[in-house]
Tab-separated table of C-alpha atoms in Angstrom:
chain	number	residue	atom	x	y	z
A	1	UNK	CA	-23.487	9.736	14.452
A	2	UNK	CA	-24.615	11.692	11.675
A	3	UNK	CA	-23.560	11.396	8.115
A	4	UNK	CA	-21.232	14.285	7.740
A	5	UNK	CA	-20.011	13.515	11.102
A	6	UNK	CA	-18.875	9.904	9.453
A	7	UNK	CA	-17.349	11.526	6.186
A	8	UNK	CA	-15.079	14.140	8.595
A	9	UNK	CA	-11.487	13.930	8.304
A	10	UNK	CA	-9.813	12.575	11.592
A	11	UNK	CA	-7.091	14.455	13.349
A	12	UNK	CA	-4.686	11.847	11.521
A	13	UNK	CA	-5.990	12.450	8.546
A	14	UNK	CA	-5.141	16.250	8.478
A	15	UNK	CA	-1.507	15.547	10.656
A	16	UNK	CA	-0.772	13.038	7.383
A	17	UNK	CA	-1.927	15.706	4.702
A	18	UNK	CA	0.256	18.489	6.587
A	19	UNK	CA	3.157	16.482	6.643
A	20	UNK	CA	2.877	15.326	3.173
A	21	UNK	CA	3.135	19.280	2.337
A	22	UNK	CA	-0.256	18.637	0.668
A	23	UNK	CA	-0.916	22.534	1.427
A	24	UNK	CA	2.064	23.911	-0.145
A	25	UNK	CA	1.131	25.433	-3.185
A	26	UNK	CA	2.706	27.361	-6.199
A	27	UNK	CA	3.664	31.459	-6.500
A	28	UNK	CA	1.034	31.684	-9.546
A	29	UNK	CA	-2.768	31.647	-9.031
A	30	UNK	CA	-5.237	30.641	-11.082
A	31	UNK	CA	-8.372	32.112	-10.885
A	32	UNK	CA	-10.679	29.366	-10.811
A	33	UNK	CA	-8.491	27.598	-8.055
A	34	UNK	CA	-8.628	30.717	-6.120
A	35	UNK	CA	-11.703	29.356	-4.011
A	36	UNK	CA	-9.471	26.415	-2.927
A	37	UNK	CA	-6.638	28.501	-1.437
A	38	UNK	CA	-6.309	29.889	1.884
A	39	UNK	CA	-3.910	32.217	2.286
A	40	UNK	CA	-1.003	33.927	0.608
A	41	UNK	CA	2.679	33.433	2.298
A	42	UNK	CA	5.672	36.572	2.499
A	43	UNK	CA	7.071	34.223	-0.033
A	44	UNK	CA	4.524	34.028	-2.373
A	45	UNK	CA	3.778	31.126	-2.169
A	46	UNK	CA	0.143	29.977	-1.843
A	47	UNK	CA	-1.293	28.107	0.812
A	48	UNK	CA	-4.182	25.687	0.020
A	49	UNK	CA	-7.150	24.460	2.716
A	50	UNK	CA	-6.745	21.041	3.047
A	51	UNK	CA	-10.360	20.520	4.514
A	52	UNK	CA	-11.441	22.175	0.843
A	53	UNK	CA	-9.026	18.897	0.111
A	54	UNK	CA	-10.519	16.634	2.393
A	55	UNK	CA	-14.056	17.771	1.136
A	56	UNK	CA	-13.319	17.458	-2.268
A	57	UNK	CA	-11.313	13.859	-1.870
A	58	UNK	CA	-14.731	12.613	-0.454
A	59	UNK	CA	-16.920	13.951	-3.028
A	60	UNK	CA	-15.208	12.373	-5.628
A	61	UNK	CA	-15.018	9.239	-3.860
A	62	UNK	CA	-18.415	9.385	-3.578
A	63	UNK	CA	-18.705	9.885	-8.038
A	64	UNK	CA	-15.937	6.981	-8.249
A	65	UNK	CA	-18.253	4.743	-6.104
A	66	UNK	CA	-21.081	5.372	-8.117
A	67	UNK	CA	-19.931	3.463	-10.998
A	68	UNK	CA	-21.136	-0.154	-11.453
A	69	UNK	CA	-17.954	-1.256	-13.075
A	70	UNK	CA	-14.894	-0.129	-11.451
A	71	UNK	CA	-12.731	-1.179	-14.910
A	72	UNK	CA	-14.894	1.957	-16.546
A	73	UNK	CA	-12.722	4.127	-14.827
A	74	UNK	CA	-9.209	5.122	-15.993
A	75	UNK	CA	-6.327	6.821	-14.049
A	76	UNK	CA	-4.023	8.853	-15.861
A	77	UNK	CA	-0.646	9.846	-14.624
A	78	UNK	CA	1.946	11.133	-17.349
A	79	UNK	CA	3.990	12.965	-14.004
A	80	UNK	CA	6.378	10.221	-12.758
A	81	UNK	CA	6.173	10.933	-9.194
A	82	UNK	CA	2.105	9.971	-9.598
A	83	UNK	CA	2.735	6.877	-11.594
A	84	UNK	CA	3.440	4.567	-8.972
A	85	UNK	CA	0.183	5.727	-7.055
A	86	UNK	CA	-1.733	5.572	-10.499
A	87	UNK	CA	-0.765	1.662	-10.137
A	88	UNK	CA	-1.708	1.596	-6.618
A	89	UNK	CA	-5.072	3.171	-7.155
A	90	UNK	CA	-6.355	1.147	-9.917
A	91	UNK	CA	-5.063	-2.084	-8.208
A	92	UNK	CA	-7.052	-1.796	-4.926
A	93	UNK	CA	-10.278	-0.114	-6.615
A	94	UNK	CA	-9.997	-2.427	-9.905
A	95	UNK	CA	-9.682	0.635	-12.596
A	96	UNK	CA	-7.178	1.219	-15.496
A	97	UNK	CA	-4.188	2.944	-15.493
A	98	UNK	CA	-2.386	4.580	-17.741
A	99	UNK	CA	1.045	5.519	-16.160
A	100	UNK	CA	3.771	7.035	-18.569
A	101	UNK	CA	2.763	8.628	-22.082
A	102	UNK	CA	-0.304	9.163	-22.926
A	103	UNK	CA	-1.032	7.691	-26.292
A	104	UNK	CA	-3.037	10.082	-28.516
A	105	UNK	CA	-6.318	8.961	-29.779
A	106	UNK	CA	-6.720	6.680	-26.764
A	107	UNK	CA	-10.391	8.109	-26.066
A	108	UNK	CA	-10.799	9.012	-29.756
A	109	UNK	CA	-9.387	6.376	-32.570
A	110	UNK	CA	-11.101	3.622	-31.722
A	111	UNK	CA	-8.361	1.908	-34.209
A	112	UNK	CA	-5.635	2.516	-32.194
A	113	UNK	CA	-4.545	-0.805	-30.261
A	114	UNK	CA	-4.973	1.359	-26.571
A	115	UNK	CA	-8.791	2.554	-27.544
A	116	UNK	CA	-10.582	2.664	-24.238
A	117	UNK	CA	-14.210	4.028	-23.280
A	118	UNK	CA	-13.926	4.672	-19.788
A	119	UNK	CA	-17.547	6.330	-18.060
A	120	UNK	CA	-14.782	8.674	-15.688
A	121	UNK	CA	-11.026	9.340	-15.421
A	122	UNK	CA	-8.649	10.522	-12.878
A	123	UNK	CA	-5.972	12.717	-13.975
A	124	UNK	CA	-2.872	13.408	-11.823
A	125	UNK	CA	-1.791	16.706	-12.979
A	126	UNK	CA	-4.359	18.947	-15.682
A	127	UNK	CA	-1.028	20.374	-17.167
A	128	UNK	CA	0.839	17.365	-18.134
A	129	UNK	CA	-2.525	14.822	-18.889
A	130	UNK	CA	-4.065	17.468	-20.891
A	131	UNK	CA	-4.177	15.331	-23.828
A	132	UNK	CA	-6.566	12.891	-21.934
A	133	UNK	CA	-8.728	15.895	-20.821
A	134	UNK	CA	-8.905	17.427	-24.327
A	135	UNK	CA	-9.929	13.939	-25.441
A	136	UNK	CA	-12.236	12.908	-22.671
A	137	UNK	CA	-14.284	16.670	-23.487
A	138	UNK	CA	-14.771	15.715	-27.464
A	139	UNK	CA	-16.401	12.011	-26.400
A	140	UNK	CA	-18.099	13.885	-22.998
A	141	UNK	CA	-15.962	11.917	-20.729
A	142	UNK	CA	-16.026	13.428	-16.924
A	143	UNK	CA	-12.876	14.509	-15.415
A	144	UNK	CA	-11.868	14.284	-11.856
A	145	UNK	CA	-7.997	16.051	-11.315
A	146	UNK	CA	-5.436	16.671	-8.927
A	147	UNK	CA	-5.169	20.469	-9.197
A	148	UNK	CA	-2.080	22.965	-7.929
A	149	UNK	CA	-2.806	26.848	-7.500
A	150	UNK	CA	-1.256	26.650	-10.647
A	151	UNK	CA	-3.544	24.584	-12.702
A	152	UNK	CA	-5.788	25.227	-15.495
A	153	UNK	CA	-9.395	23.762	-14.913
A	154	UNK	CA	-10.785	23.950	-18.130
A	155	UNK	CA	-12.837	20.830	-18.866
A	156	UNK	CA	-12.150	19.642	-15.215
A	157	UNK	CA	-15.674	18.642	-14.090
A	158	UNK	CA	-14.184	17.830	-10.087
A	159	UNK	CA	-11.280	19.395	-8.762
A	160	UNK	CA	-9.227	17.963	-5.987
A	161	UNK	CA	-6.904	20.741	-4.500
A	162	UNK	CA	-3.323	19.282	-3.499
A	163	UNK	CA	-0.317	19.517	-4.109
A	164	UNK	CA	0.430	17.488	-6.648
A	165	UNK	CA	4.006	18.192	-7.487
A	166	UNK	CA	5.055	16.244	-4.766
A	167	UNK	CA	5.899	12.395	-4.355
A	168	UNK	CA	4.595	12.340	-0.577
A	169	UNK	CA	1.194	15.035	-1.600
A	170	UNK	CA	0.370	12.695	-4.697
A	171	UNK	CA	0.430	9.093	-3.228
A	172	UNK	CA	-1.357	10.295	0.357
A	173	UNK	CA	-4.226	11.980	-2.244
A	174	UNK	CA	-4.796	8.741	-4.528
A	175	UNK	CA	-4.287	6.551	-0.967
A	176	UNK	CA	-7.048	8.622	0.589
A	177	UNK	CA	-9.369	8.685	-2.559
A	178	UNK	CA	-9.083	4.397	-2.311
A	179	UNK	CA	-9.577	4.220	1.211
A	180	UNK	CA	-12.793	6.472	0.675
A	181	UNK	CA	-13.970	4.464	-2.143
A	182	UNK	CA	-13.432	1.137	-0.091
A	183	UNK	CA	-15.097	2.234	2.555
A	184	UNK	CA	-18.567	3.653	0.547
A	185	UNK	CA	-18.227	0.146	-1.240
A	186	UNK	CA	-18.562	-1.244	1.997
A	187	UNK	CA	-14.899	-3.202	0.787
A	188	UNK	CA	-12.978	-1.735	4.493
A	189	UNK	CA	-14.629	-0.648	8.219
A	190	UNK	CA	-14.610	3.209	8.993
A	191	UNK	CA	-13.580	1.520	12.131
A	192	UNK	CA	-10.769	0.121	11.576
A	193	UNK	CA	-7.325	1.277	10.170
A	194	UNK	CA	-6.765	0.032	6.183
A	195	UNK	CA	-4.593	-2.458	6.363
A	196	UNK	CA	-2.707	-1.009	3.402
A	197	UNK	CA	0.300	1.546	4.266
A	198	UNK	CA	0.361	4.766	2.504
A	199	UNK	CA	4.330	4.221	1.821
A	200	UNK	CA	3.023	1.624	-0.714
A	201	UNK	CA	1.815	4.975	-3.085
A	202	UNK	CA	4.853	6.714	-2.724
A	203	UNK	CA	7.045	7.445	-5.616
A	204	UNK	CA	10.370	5.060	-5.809
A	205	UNK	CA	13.781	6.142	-7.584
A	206	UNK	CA	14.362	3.279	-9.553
A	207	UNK	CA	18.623	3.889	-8.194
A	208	UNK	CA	17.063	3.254	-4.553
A	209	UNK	CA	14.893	0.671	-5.097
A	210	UNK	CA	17.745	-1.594	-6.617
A	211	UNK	CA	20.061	-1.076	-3.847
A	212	UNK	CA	17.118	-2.093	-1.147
A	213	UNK	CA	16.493	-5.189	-3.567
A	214	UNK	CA	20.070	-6.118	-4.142
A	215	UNK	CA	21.090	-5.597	-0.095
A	216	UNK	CA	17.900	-7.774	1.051
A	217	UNK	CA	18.935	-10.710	-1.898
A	218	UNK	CA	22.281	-10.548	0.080
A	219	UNK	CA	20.855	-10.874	3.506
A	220	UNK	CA	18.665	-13.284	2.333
A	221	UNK	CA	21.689	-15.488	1.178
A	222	UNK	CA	23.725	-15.077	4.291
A	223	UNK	CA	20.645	-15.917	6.463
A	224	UNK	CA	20.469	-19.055	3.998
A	225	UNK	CA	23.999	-20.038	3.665
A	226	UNK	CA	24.868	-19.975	7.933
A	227	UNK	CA	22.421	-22.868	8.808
A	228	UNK	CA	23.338	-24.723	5.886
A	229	UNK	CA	27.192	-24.792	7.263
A	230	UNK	CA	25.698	-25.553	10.838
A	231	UNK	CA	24.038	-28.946	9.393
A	232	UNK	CA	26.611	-29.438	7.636
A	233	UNK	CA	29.662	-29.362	11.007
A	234	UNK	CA	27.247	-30.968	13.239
A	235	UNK	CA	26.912	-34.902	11.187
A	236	UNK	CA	31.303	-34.674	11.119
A	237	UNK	CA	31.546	-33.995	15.062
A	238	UNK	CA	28.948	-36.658	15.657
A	239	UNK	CA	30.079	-39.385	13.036
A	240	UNK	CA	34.363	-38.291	14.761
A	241	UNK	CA	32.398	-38.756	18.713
A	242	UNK	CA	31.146	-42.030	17.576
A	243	UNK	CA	34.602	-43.548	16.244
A	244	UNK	CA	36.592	-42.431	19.266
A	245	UNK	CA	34.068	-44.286	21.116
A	246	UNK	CA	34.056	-47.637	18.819
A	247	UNK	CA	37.865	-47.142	18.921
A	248	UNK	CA	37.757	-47.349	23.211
A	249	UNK	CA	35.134	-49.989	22.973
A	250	UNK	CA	37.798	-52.522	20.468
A	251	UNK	CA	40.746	-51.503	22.787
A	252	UNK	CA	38.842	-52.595	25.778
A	253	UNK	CA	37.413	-55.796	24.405
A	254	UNK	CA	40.187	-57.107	22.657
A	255	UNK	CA	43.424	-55.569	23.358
A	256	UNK	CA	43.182	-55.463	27.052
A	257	UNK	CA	41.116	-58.777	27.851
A	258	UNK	CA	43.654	-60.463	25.760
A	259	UNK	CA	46.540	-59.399	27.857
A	260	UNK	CA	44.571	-59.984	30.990
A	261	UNK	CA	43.482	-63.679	30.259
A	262	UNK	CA	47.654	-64.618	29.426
A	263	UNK	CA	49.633	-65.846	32.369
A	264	UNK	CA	53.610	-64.886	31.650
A	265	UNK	CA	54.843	-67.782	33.375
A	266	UNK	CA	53.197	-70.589	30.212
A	267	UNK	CA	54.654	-68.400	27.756
C-alpha cells in the first residue's frame, strides 16, 4: 500500500464529516477560500469539498507532528462551541489551550502572567481568534485555522476548510486532526479504531450536562441504597428463624419430657 493510499480518508471518515454538516458553508464567499468550495446551493449557501478537508486535516497533521515538543503548540478557541474540543485536543496531543478570552499580549508582553512562545497555533475560528493571529504575525508565529467560506485568511499560513460554526463540524475536525497526529507519532494503529469517541469533542450546554450529572448521582444512590436494605432484612429473618427454633427445642426438652416422666397416680 502506497503512502497516499495510507493517508486516504475511509468511507467512515467522509459518512462522519457529512453528517457532522462539515460541508455546509456560509451565503458570503471569500475569495481566498474560494478554492476550497465546491459548489453554490439555490439557497446560497456554499458547499465546501470535504476531501479539500480531509487533505488539508492531514497536511496539518503532518506540520503538528513535526514539532519536537508537543507543549510548543497552542490551541486557541475564543468560539464556545470549539472550547471543549480545544481541551480535548491539547489533552490527547499534549499542547496548550487557551479556551475562552484571549488575553492580549499573550504572544507579545512577555510581562503579562499568560506570556507564551508557542513554535505553532491552532485557531478555531480566524474571525473571533484574530487577536492571536495578529499577534502570532508580529513574533512570526505560524497559523493553522479552521476556516468557513466566510473567513478572512490573512496571516493564516494553513487553512483547514470546515464548518466551523457548528458544535458537531468543530469537535469531528480537532478529533480527526488528533487521531492523525497519533497515528504519524506512531502513538495509535491505522489499523485499528481510536479508542477515543468523537462525542468526547462535542460541545456540552452546561443546563444539560447538570441534569445528566444530577440524574446519574441519583441512580447511583438508589443502586447503593437497595442492597444496603437487603443486608440489612436478611440478619432479622435469620436471627427471628433461629429463636423460633431455640423456642421448639426448650419446649421439647423441658416442658414436654417433664410431663412425660410424671405418673398422675404419685401425685
Amino acid at each position: 500500500m502506497s503512502n497516499l493510499a495510507i493517508l486516504a480518508p475511509t468511507e467512515q471518515d467522509i459518512q462522519s464529516l457529512l453528517a457532522a454538516q462539515s460541508h455546509i458553508g456560509t451565503k458570503n464567499l471569500d475569495k481566498h477560500m474560494q478554492p476550497y468550495v465546491w459548489k453554490r446551493r439555490a439557497d446560497g449557501i456554499h458547499i465546501i469539498n470535504i476531501g479539500k478537508t480531509y487533505e488539508k486535516l492531514v497536511f496539518a497533521a503532518r506540520i503538528i507532528a513535526a514539532i519536537e515538543n508537543p507543549a510548543d503548540i497552542c490551541v486557541v478557541s475564543a468560539r464556545p462551541y470549539g472550547q471543549r474540543a480545544a481541551l480535548k485536543f491539547a489533552n490527547y496531543t499534549g499542547a496548550q489551550a487557551i479556551a475562552g478570552r484571549f488575553t492580549p499580549g499573550t504572544f507579545t508582553n512577555y510581562i503579562t502572567r499568560t506570556f507564551r512562545e508557542p513554535r505553532l497555533i491552532i485557531v478555531t475560528d480566524p474571525r473571533t481568534d484574530h487577536q492571536a493571529i495578529k499577534e502570532a504575525s508580529y513574533v512570526n508565529i505560524p497559523v493553522i485555522a479552521f476556516a468557513d467560506t466566510d473567513a478572512p485568511l490573512k496571516y493564516v499560513d494553513v487553512v483547514i476548510p470546515t464548518n466551523n460554526k457548528g458544535k458537531h463540524a468543530i469537535g469531528l475536525a480537532y478529533w480527526l486532526l488528533a487521531r492523525e497526529i497519533l497515528r504519524l507519532r506512531g502513538t495509535i494503529s491505522r489499523s485499528e479504531p481510536w479508542s477515543v469517541m468523537v462525542d468526547m469533542f462535542f460541545y456540552r450546554d452546561p443546563e444539560e450536562a447538570e441534569k445528566e450529572a444530577e440524574a446519574a448521582a441519583a441512580a447511583a444512590a438508589a443502586a447503593a441504597a437497595a442492597p444496603v436494605e437487603e443486608e440489612a432484612a436478611a440478619p432479622e429473618w435469620e436471627v427471628n428463624a433461629a429463636g423460633a427454633a431455640g423456642l421448639v427445642a426448650e419446649g421439647a426438652e423441658g416442658e414436654w419430657g417433664g410431663n412425660a416422666s410424671v405418673e398422675w397416680g404419685n401425685e
